Short mmCIF file of C-alpha atoms in Angstrom, two decimals:
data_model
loop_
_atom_site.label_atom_id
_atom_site.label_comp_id
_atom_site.label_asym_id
_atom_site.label_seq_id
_atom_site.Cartn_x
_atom_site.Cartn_y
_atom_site.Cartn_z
CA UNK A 5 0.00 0.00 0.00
CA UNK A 6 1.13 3.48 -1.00
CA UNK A 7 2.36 6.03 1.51
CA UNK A 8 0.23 8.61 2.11
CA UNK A 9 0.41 12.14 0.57
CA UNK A 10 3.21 14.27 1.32
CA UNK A 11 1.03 17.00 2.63
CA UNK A 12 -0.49 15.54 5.45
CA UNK A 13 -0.42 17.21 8.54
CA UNK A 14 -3.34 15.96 10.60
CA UNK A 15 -5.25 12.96 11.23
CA UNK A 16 -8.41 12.66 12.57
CA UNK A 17 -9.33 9.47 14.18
CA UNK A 18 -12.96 7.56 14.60
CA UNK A 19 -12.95 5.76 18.18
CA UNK A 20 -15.57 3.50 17.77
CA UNK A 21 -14.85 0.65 15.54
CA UNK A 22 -11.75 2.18 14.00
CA UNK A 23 -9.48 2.39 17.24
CA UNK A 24 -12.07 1.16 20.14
CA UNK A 25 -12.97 -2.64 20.06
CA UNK A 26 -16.37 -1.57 21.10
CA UNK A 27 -19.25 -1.89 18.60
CA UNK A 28 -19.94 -5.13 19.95
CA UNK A 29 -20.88 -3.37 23.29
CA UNK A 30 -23.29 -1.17 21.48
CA UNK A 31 -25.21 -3.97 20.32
CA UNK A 32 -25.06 -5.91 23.77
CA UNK A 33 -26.29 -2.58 25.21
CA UNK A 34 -28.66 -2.55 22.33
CA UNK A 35 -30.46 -5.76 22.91
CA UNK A 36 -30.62 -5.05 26.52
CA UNK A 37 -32.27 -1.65 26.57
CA UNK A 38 -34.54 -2.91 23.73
CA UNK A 39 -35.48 -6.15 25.13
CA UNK A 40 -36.48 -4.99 28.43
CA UNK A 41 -39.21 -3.15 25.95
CA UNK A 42 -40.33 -6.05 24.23
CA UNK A 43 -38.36 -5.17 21.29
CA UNK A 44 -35.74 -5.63 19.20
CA UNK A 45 -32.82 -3.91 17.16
CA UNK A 46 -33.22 -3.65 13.05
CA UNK A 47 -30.26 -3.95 10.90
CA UNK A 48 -31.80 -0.38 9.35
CA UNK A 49 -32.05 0.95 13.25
CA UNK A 50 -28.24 0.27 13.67
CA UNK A 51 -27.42 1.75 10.07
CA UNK A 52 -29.24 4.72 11.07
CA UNK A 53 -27.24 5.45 14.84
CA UNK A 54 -23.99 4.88 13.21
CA UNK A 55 -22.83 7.99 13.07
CA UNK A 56 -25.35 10.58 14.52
CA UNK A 57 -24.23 11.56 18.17
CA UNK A 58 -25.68 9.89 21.79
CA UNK A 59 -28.67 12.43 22.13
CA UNK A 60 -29.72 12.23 18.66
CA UNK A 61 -29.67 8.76 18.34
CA UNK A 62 -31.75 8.57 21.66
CA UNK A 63 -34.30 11.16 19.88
CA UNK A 64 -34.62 8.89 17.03
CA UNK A 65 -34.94 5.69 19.17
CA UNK A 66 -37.80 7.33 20.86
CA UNK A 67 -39.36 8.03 17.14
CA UNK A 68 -38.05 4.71 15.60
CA UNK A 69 -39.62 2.58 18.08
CA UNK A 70 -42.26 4.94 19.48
CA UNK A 71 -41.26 4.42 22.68
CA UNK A 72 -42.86 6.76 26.34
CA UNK A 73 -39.80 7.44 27.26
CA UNK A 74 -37.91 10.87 26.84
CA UNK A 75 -34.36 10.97 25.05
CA UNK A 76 -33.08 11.64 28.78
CA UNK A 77 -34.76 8.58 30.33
CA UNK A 78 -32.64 6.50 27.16
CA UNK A 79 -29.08 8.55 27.49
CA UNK A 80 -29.40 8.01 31.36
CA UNK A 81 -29.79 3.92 31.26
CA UNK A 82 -27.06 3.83 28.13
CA UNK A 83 -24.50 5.79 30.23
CA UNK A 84 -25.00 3.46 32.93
CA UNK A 85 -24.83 0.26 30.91
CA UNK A 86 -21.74 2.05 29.25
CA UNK A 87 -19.45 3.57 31.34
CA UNK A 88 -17.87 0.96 33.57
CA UNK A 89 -16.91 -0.56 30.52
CA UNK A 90 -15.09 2.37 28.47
CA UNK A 91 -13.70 3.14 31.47
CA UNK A 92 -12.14 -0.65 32.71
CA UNK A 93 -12.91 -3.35 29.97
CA UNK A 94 -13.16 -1.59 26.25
CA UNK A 95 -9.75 -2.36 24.22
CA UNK A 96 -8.41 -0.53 21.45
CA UNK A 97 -7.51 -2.77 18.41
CA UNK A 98 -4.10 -4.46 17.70
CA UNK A 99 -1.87 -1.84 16.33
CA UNK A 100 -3.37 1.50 17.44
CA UNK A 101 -0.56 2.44 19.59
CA UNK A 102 2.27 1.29 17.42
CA UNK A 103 0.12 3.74 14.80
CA UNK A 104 -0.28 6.46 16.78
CA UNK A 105 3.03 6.42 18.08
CA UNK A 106 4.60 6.73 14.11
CA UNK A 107 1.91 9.24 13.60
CA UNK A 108 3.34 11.26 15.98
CA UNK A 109 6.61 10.37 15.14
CA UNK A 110 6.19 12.05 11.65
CA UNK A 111 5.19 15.67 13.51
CA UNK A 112 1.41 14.55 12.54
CA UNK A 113 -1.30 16.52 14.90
CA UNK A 114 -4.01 14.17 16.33
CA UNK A 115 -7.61 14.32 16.92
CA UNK A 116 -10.41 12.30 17.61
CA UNK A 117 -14.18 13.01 15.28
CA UNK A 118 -16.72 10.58 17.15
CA UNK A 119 -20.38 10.44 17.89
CA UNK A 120 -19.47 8.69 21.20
CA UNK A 121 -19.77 10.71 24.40
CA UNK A 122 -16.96 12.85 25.31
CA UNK A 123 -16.89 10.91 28.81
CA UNK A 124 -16.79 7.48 27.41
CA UNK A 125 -14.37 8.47 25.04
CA UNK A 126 -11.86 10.42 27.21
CA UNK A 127 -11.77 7.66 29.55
CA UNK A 128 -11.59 4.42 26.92
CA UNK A 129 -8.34 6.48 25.90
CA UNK A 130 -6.94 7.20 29.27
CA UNK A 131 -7.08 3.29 30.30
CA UNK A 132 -5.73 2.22 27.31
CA UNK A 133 -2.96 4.95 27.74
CA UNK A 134 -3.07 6.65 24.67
CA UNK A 135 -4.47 9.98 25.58
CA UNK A 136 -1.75 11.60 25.34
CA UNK A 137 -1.49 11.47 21.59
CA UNK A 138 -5.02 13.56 21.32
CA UNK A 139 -4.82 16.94 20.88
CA UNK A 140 -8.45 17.08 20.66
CA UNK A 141 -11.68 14.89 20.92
CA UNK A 142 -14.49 16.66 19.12
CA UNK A 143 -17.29 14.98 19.76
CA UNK A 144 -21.08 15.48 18.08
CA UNK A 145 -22.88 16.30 20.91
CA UNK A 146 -20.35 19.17 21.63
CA UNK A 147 -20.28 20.97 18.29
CA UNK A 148 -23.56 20.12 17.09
CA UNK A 149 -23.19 18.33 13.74
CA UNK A 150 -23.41 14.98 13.09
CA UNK A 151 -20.40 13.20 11.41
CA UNK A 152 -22.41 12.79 8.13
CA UNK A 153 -21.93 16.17 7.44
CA UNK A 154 -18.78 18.00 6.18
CA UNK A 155 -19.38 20.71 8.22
CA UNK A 156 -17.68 18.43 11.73
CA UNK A 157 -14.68 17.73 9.57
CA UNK A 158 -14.39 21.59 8.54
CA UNK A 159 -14.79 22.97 12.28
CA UNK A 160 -11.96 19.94 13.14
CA UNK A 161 -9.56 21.21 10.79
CA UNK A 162 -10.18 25.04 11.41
CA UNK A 163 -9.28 24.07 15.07
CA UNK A 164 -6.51 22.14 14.60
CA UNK A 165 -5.44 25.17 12.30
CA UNK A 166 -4.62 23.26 9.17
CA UNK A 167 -6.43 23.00 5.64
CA UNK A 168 -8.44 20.36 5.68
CA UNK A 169 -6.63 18.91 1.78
CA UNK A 170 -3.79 18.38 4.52
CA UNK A 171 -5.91 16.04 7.36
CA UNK A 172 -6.54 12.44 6.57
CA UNK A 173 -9.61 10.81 8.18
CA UNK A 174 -9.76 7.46 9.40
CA UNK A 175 -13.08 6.08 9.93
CA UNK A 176 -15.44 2.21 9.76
CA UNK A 177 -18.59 3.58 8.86
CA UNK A 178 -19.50 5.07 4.99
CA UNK A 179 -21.09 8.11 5.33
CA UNK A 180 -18.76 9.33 7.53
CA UNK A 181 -15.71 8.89 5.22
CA UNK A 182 -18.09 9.87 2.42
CA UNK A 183 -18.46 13.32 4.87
CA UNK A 184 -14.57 14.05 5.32
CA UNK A 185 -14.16 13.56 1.86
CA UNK A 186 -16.77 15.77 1.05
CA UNK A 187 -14.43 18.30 3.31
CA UNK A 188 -11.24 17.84 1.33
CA UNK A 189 -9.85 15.48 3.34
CA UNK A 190 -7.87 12.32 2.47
CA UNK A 191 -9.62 9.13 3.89
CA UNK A 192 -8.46 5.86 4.90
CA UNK A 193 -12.25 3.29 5.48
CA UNK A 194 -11.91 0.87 7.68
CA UNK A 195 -13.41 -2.78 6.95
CA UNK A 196 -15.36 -2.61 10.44
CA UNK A 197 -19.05 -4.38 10.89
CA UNK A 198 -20.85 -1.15 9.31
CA UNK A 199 -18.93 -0.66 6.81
CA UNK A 200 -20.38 -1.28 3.57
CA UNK A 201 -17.77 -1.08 0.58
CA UNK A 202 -20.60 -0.19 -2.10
CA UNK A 203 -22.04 2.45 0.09
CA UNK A 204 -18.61 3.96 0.59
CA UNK A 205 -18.74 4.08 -3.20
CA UNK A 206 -15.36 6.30 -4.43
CA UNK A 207 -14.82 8.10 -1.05
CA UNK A 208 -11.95 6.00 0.48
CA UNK A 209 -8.80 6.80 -0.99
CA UNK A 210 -7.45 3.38 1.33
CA UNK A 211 -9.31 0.64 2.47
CA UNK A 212 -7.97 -1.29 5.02
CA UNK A 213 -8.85 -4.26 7.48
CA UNK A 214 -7.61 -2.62 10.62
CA UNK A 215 -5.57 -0.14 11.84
CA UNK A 216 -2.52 -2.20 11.89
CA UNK A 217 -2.86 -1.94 8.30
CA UNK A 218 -3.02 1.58 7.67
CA UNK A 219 -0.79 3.66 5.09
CA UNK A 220 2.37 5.00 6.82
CA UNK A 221 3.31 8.66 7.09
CA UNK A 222 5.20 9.68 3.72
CA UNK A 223 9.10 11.19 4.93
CA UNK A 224 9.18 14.86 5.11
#
């Protein structure tokens, strides 16, 4: 696999499925929360929370599965289901540090786009001991777009005070990489349970099987 381009200064990390061994937990949490309803969790339901933030994928549980409860009643059980386990149990995947580490290496800024909540988040990457390579962590809920849209990608780059042609985004679900690229961004897709090669259509410039496989840092 190629190196990638020269002018890469930033890159912007997915947690979820792209560094965090975690989707699995989603869906445990998932069948839990939903089966305690007498219900249970569509493959277009999980398509649809990919990527869309924790309160706005409690608002559209509530619609999806017209359910009493309020968005708060939903973001208060997940957290509790959640956050032992982001903060003791949730892994990152084979390679991420070894990644990170040459990323930073090569004078490379990092950042983290997710949809996951900043707590969760902050503390899957403090027990895993990689914190220290995040500059950032801008999170959906925080600056109000969802990671479908350009705009999160835009505001990323703007803060890390780069063009976002020189930021490469790593991310497992499609319209998410579809989103940076829509931004300017070089992408890198990773083969994760959501993601969906035909749905990614042209928007990964690499597609790779995990992080261990990722394109290396071109030499300055």
């Amino acid at each position: 696999m190629s190196a990638l381009p020269a002018n890469i200064r930033a890159a912007i990390f997915d947690l979820d499925g792209t560094l965090f061994d975690s989707v699995g937990l989603w869906h445990e949490i998932d069948d839990i929360f939903l089966s305690k309803r007498g219900l249970v969790p569509t493959a277009e339901y999980r398509r649809a929370i990919a990527a869309i933030g924790f309160r706005a994928t409690a608002e559209f549980t509530v619609e999806y599965y017209k359910l009493d409860d309020t968005p708060e009643t939903l973001m208060n059980e997940w957290t509790e289901l959640a956050r032992e386990a982001y903060a003791t149990t949730v892994k990152t995947f084979d390679g991420v540090r070894e990644y990170l580490t040459a990323c930073a290496a090569a004078g490379i800024k990092i950042a983290a786009v997710t949809s996951l909540h900043s707590e969760f988040a902050r503390a899957c990457l403090k027990n895993n001991g990689i914190s220290e390579y995040f500059s950032h962590i801008f999170t959906t809920d925080e600056i109000g777009f969802k990671k479908s849209s350009p705009l999160i990608y835009e505001h990323a780059a703007r803060v890390l005070g780069v063009s976002p042609r020189d930021c490469v985004a790593y991310d497992d679900v499609p319209i998410a990489v579809k989103a940076a690229k829509a931004a300017g961004m070089t992408t890198v897709a990773v083969e994760g349970v959501l993601f969906d090669k035909a749905e990614c259509g042209g928007a990964a410039d690499y597609i790779i099987v995990s992080i261990k496989d990722a394109p290396a840092f071109a030499r300055k």
